[in-house]
PDB file of C-alpha atoms in Angstrom:
ATOM      1  CA  MET F   1      -2.060  17.029  -1.251  1.00 71.00           C
ATOM      2  CA  GLU F   2      -1.033  20.911  -1.841  1.00 78.00           C
ATOM      3  CA  LEU F   3       0.736  19.741  -5.202  1.00 79.00           C
ATOM      4  CA  ILE F   4      -2.589  18.500  -6.096  1.00 81.00           C
ATOM      5  CA  LYS F   5      -4.601  21.298  -5.407  1.00 84.00           C
ATOM      6  CA  GLU F   6      -2.269  23.588  -6.481  1.00 85.00           C
ATOM      7  CA  PHE F   7      -2.097  21.670 -10.056  1.00 87.00           C
ATOM      8  CA  HIS F   8      -6.110  21.095 -10.293  1.00 88.00           C
ATOM      9  CA  ASP F   9      -6.226  25.221  -8.848  1.00 90.00           C
ATOM     10  CA  LYS F  10      -4.112  26.164 -12.047  1.00 91.00           C
ATOM     11  CA  SER F  11      -5.370  23.536 -14.944  1.00 92.00           C
ATOM     12  CA  LYS F  12      -8.773  22.827 -14.312  1.00 92.00           C
ATOM     13  CA  GLN F  13      -7.480  19.569 -14.568  1.00 90.00           C
ATOM     14  CA  ASN F  14      -7.473  16.118 -12.363  1.00 87.00           C
ATOM     15  CA  ILE F  15      -4.399  14.100 -12.024  1.00 85.00           C
ATOM     16  CA  TYR F  16      -4.338  10.898 -11.442  1.00 81.00           C
ATOM     17  CA  ILE F  17      -1.146   8.738  -9.875  1.00 81.00           C
ATOM     18  CA  TYR F  18      -0.916   5.239 -10.483  1.00 81.00           C
ATOM     19  CA  GLN F  19       1.530   1.959  -9.210  1.00 80.00           C
ATOM     20  CA  THR F  20       2.958   1.296 -12.467  1.00 84.00           C
ATOM     21  CA  LEU F  21       1.467  -2.420 -12.416  1.00 83.00           C
ATOM     22  CA  HIS F  22      -2.014  -0.937 -11.662  1.00 84.00           C
ATOM     23  CA  PHE F  23      -1.284   1.688 -14.521  1.00 88.00           C
ATOM     24  CA  LEU F  24      -0.296  -0.743 -17.008  1.00 88.00           C
ATOM     25  CA  GLU F  25      -3.392  -2.885 -15.890  1.00 86.00           C
ATOM     26  CA  LEU F  26      -5.735  -0.011 -16.896  1.00 88.00           C
ATOM     27  CA  VAL F  27      -4.453   0.823 -20.092  1.00 90.00           C
ATOM     28  CA  ALA F  28      -4.201  -3.317 -21.270  1.00 90.00           C
ATOM     29  CA  LYS F  29      -8.050  -3.669 -20.060  1.00 89.00           C
ATOM     30  CA  LYS F  30      -8.933  -0.291 -21.933  1.00 91.00           C
ATOM     31  CA  SER F  31      -7.146  -1.603 -25.354  1.00 93.00           C
ATOM     32  CA  GLY F  32      -8.599  -4.851 -25.429  1.00 92.00           C
ATOM     33  CA  GLU F  33      -4.196  -6.496 -25.602  1.00 90.00           C
ATOM     34  CA  GLU F  34      -2.617  -8.424 -22.287  1.00 89.00           C
ATOM     35  CA  ILE F  35       0.001  -7.037 -20.269  1.00 88.00           C
ATOM     36  CA  ALA F  36       3.308  -9.732 -20.955  1.00 89.00           C
ATOM     37  CA  GLN F  37       4.114 -11.805 -17.801  1.00 89.00           C
ATOM     38  CA  SER F  38       7.429 -10.482 -18.486  1.00 91.00           C
ATOM     39  CA  VAL F  39       6.948  -7.216 -17.683  1.00 89.00           C
ATOM     40  CA  VAL F  40       5.318  -7.279 -14.899  1.00 86.00           C
ATOM     41  CA  GLU F  41       8.122  -9.913 -13.383  1.00 87.00           C
ATOM     42  CA  GLU F  42      10.494  -6.379 -14.526  1.00 89.00           C
ATOM     43  CA  ILE F  43       7.492  -3.612 -12.457  1.00 86.00           C
ATOM     44  CA  LYS F  44       7.697  -6.632 -10.040  1.00 83.00           C
ATOM     45  CA  GLU F  45      12.119  -6.695  -9.790  1.00 84.00           C
ATOM     46  CA  VAL F  46      12.329  -3.091  -9.990  1.00 84.00           C
ATOM     47  CA  ASN F  47      10.325  -2.652  -6.856  1.00 77.00           C
ATOM     48  CA  ARG F  48      12.122  -5.053  -5.276  1.00 76.00           C
ATOM     49  CA  GLN F  49      15.282  -3.446  -6.100  1.00 76.00           C
ATOM     50  CA  ARG F  50      14.467  -0.703  -4.834  1.00 72.00           C
ATOM     51  CA  LYS F  51      13.243  -1.658  -0.944  1.00 67.00           C
ATOM     52  CA  ARG F  52      16.933  -3.285  -0.751  1.00 64.00           C
ATOM     53  CA  ASP F  53      18.612   0.198  -1.777  1.00 61.00           C
ATOM     54  CA  LEU F  54      17.367   1.914   0.458  1.00 55.00           C
ATOM     55  CA  SER F  55      20.773   1.884   3.072  1.00 52.00           C
ATOM     56  CA  ASP F  56      20.005   4.477   5.106  1.00 61.00           C
ATOM     57  CA  GLN F  57      16.054   3.849   5.341  1.00 79.00           C
ATOM     58  CA  ALA F  58      14.053   5.635   8.451  1.00 89.00           C
ATOM     59  CA  VAL F  59      11.457   2.713   8.578  1.00 92.00           C
ATOM     60  CA  SER F  60      11.593  -0.645   8.197  1.00 91.00           C
ATOM     61  CA  ALA F  61       8.709  -2.758   8.110  1.00 94.00           C
ATOM     62  CA  THR F  62       7.988  -7.057   8.972  1.00 94.00           C
ATOM     63  CA  GLN F  63       5.962  -9.098   8.159  1.00 96.00           C
ATOM     64  CA  MET F  64       3.386 -12.540   9.787  1.00 95.00           C
ATOM     65  CA  ILE F  65       1.566 -13.572   7.570  1.00 94.00           C
ATOM     66  CA  GLN F  66      -1.821 -15.397   9.333  1.00 94.00           C
ATOM     67  CA  ASP F  67      -4.019 -16.005   7.122  1.00 93.00           C
ATOM     68  CA  ASN F  68      -4.145 -16.503   3.701  1.00 90.00           C
ATOM     69  CA  SER F  69      -5.887 -19.632   2.449  1.00 83.00           C
ATOM     70  CA  ASP F  70      -6.900 -18.130  -0.414  1.00 82.00           C
ATOM     71  CA  CYS F  71      -6.875 -15.657  -3.161  1.00 84.00           C
ATOM     72  CA  HIS F  72      -9.939 -13.493  -1.964  1.00 91.00           C
ATOM     73  CA  TYR F  73      -8.896 -13.219   1.411  1.00 95.00           C
ATOM     74  CA  GLN F  74      -5.761 -11.854   3.277  1.00 96.00           C
ATOM     75  CA  SER F  75      -4.549 -10.832   7.173  1.00 96.00           C
ATOM     76  CA  GLY F  76      -1.751 -10.755   9.603  1.00 96.00           C
ATOM     77  CA  PHE F  77       0.226  -7.765  11.316  1.00 97.00           C
ATOM     78  CA  LEU F  78       2.566  -5.828   9.607  1.00 97.00           C
ATOM     79  CA  SER F  79       5.377  -4.336  12.630  1.00 97.00           C
ATOM     80  CA  ILE F  80       7.264  -0.985  11.551  1.00 97.00           C
ATOM     81  CA  ASN F  81      10.158   0.112  12.979  1.00 96.00           C
ATOM     82  CA  LEU F  82      11.357   3.729  13.119  1.00 96.00           C
ATOM     83  CA  SER F  83      14.984   4.407  13.659  1.00 93.00           C
ATOM     84  CA  ARG F  84      14.669   8.435  13.052  1.00 90.00           C
ATOM     85  CA  LYS F  85      11.988  10.848  13.750  1.00 92.00           C
ATOM     86  CA  LEU F  86       9.311  11.613  11.006  1.00 92.00           C
ATOM     87  CA  HIS F  87       6.143  13.481  10.480  1.00 92.00           C
ATOM     88  CA  LEU F  88       4.986  10.615   8.555  1.00 94.00           C
ATOM     89  CA  MET F  89       5.938   6.843   7.466  1.00 95.00           C
ATOM     90  CA  THR F  90       5.324   4.378   5.025  1.00 94.00           C
ATOM     91  CA  GLY F  91       5.656   0.136   5.131  1.00 94.00           C
ATOM     92  CA  SER F  92       5.289  -1.790   3.298  1.00 94.00           C
ATOM     93  CA  GLY F  93       4.284  -5.776   3.121  1.00 95.00           C
ATOM     94  CA  SER F  94       3.151  -8.823   0.676  1.00 93.00           C
ATOM     95  CA  PHE F  95       0.726 -10.824  -0.443  1.00 93.00           C
ATOM     96  CA  GLU F  96       2.114 -14.573  -0.536  1.00 90.00           C
ATOM     97  CA  PRO F  97      -0.156 -15.586  -3.009  1.00 90.00           C
ATOM     98  CA  GLU F  98      -0.791 -13.310  -5.236  1.00 90.00           C
ATOM     99  CA  MET F  99      -4.524 -12.117  -4.724  1.00 92.00           C
ATOM    100  CA  ASP F 100      -6.893 -12.043  -7.944  1.00 89.00           C
ATOM    101  CA  ASN F 101      -7.105  -8.633  -8.120  1.00 90.00           C
ATOM    102  CA  VAL F 102      -6.963  -5.808  -6.427  1.00 92.00           C
ATOM    103  CA  PRO F 103      -7.957  -5.974  -3.199  1.00 95.00           C
ATOM    104  CA  SER F 104      -9.812  -3.108  -0.488  1.00 95.00           C
ATOM    105  CA  VAL F 105      -7.390  -3.325   3.010  1.00 96.00           C
ATOM    106  CA  ARG F 106      -8.072  -1.939   6.135  1.00 97.00           C
ATOM    107  CA  VAL F 107      -5.829  -1.964   8.802  1.00 98.00           C
ATOM    108  CA  VAL F 108      -5.703  -0.919  12.968  1.00 97.00           C
ATOM    109  CA  LEU F 109      -3.027   0.061  14.913  1.00 98.00           C
ATOM    110  CA  VAL F 110      -2.107  -3.004  17.254  1.00 97.00           C
ATOM    111  CA  SER F 111       0.381  -1.008  18.888  1.00 97.00           C
ATOM    112  CA  LYS F 112       2.515   1.910  19.926  1.00 98.00           C
ATOM    113  CA  PRO F 113       5.475   3.577  21.497  1.00 97.00           C
ATOM    114  CA  GLU F 114       4.502   4.596  24.751  1.00 94.00           C
ATOM    115  CA  GLU F 115       5.415   7.676  24.328  1.00 94.00           C
ATOM    116  CA  CYS F 116       3.392   8.320  21.041  1.00 96.00           C
ATOM    117  CA  PRO F 117       1.243  10.646  20.226  1.00 95.00           C
ATOM    118  CA  PRO F 118      -2.432   9.814  18.535  1.00 96.00           C
ATOM    119  CA  VAL F 119      -1.838   9.182  15.430  1.00 97.00           C
ATOM    120  CA  ILE F 120      -3.643   8.599  11.919  1.00 97.00           C
ATOM    121  CA  VAL F 121      -3.133   5.541   9.933  1.00 97.00           C
ATOM    122  CA  SER F 122      -4.530   4.578   7.113  1.00 96.00           C
ATOM    123  CA  ALA F 123      -3.531   1.584   4.102  1.00 96.00           C
ATOM    124  CA  GLY F 124      -3.762   1.165   0.627  1.00 92.00           C
ATOM    125  CA  THR F 125      -3.493  -0.907  -2.572  1.00 92.00           C
ATOM    126  CA  GLY F 126      -2.905  -0.771  -6.436  1.00 87.00           C
ATOM    127  CA  THR F 127      -1.789  -3.563  -6.745  1.00 89.00           C
ATOM    128  CA  ASN F 128      -2.593  -7.479  -6.648  1.00 90.00           C
ATOM    129  CA  PHE F 129       0.435  -7.976  -4.731  1.00 91.00           C
ATOM    130  CA  ASP F 130       1.704  -5.674  -2.634  1.00 93.00           C
ATOM    131  CA  PHE F 131       0.382  -2.762  -0.338  1.00 96.00           C
ATOM    132  CA  ASN F 132       1.672   0.409   2.174  1.00 96.00           C
ATOM    133  CA  VAL F 133       0.504   1.309   5.490  1.00 97.00           C
ATOM    134  CA  HIS F 134       0.788   4.849   6.402  1.00 97.00           C
ATOM    135  CA  ILE F 135       0.938   6.904   9.979  1.00 97.00           C
ATOM    136  CA  ARG F 136       1.168  10.133  10.775  1.00 96.00           C
ATOM    137  CA  SER F 137       0.477  12.217  14.075  1.00 95.00           C
ATOM    138  CA  SER F 138      -2.296  13.559  14.523  1.00 95.00           C
ATOM    139  CA  VAL F 139      -1.403  16.510  16.403  1.00 94.00           C
ATOM    140  CA  ARG F 140       0.003  19.110  13.871  1.00 90.00           C
ATOM    141  CA  ASN F 141       4.016  19.646  13.356  1.00 90.00           C
ATOM    142  CA  THR F 142       4.525  16.716  16.003  1.00 94.00           C
ATOM    143  CA  GLN F 143       6.797  14.016  14.706  1.00 95.00           C
ATOM    144  CA  LEU F 144       6.504  10.047  15.645  1.00 97.00           C
ATOM    145  CA  PRO F 145       8.759   8.687  18.499  1.00 96.00           C
ATOM    146  CA  LEU F 146      11.318   5.897  17.695  1.00 96.00           C
ATOM    147  CA  GLY F 147      10.626   2.382  18.359  1.00 96.00           C
ATOM    148  CA  ASP F 148       8.123  -0.024  16.688  1.00 97.00           C
ATOM    149  CA  TYR F 149       4.413   0.224  15.428  1.00 98.00           C
ATOM    150  CA  VAL F 150       2.017  -2.696  14.553  1.00 98.00           C
ATOM    151  CA  VAL F 151      -0.603  -3.141  12.501  1.00 98.00           C
ATOM    152  CA  GLU F 152      -2.812  -5.900  11.608  1.00 98.00           C
ATOM    153  CA  TYR F 153      -3.984  -6.012   8.264  1.00 97.00           C
ATOM    154  CA  PHE F 154      -7.151  -7.424   6.749  1.00 97.00           C
ATOM    155  CA  ALA F 155      -7.302  -7.040   2.771  1.00 96.00           C
ATOM    156  CA  GLU F 156      -9.997  -8.391   0.713  1.00 95.00           C
ATOM    157  CA  CYS F 157     -10.960  -8.975  -2.459  1.00 92.00           C
ATOM    158  CA  PRO F 158     -14.280  -7.602  -4.003  1.00 82.00           C
ATOM    159  CA  VAL F 159     -16.337 -10.343  -4.726  1.00 73.00           C
ATOM    160  CA  LYS F 160     -17.570  -9.915  -9.158  1.00 65.00           C
ATOM    161  CA  THR F 161     -20.861 -10.491 -10.075  1.00 54.00           C
ATOM    162  CA  ASN F 162     -20.545 -14.157 -11.737  1.00 55.00           C
ATOM    163  CA  GLU F 163     -18.650 -15.177  -8.745  1.00 52.00           C
ATOM    164  CA  ILE F 164     -22.008 -14.549  -6.773  1.00 51.00           C
ATOM    165  CA  GLU F 165     -24.645 -16.183  -9.321  1.00 51.00           C
ATOM    166  CA  ASN F 166     -21.857 -18.861  -9.328  1.00 53.00           C
ATOM    167  CA  GLN F 167     -22.378 -20.023  -5.388  1.00 52.00           C
TER     168      GLN F 167
END
């Protein structure tokens, strides 16, 4: 956040940071062209490979999907294990099947290590196939203790105007 603020202060310009696929979707929408499915698959494969290449990872996540009965709503649990103390950690989950479009994601912390300080939990996504959960201590300069953090997640796609009219 400090670098973004510094960029704005020096340049008087905003900076936008997108995940690759979301950026391509915006460009395609603006240009009126479609993204080749092979490009989408290549981006997904690079993301999967990146996750596999993290051999010395401090954070690992396991997902248990509860409700994925349609492409507009999904929910479940993400268990995030922290094996090295950090100030901030991020765990990732997947939408299976992929959602119709980019959903809003809400998370609730279900459990954390007993000695854990108060934490701030947030979630986000820029795609219709995966999401991230961020956990950090709300106590300044305090690291998160080792152990398992479990969040319940709820992902929901906004209802489009024409879908409302058809109901």
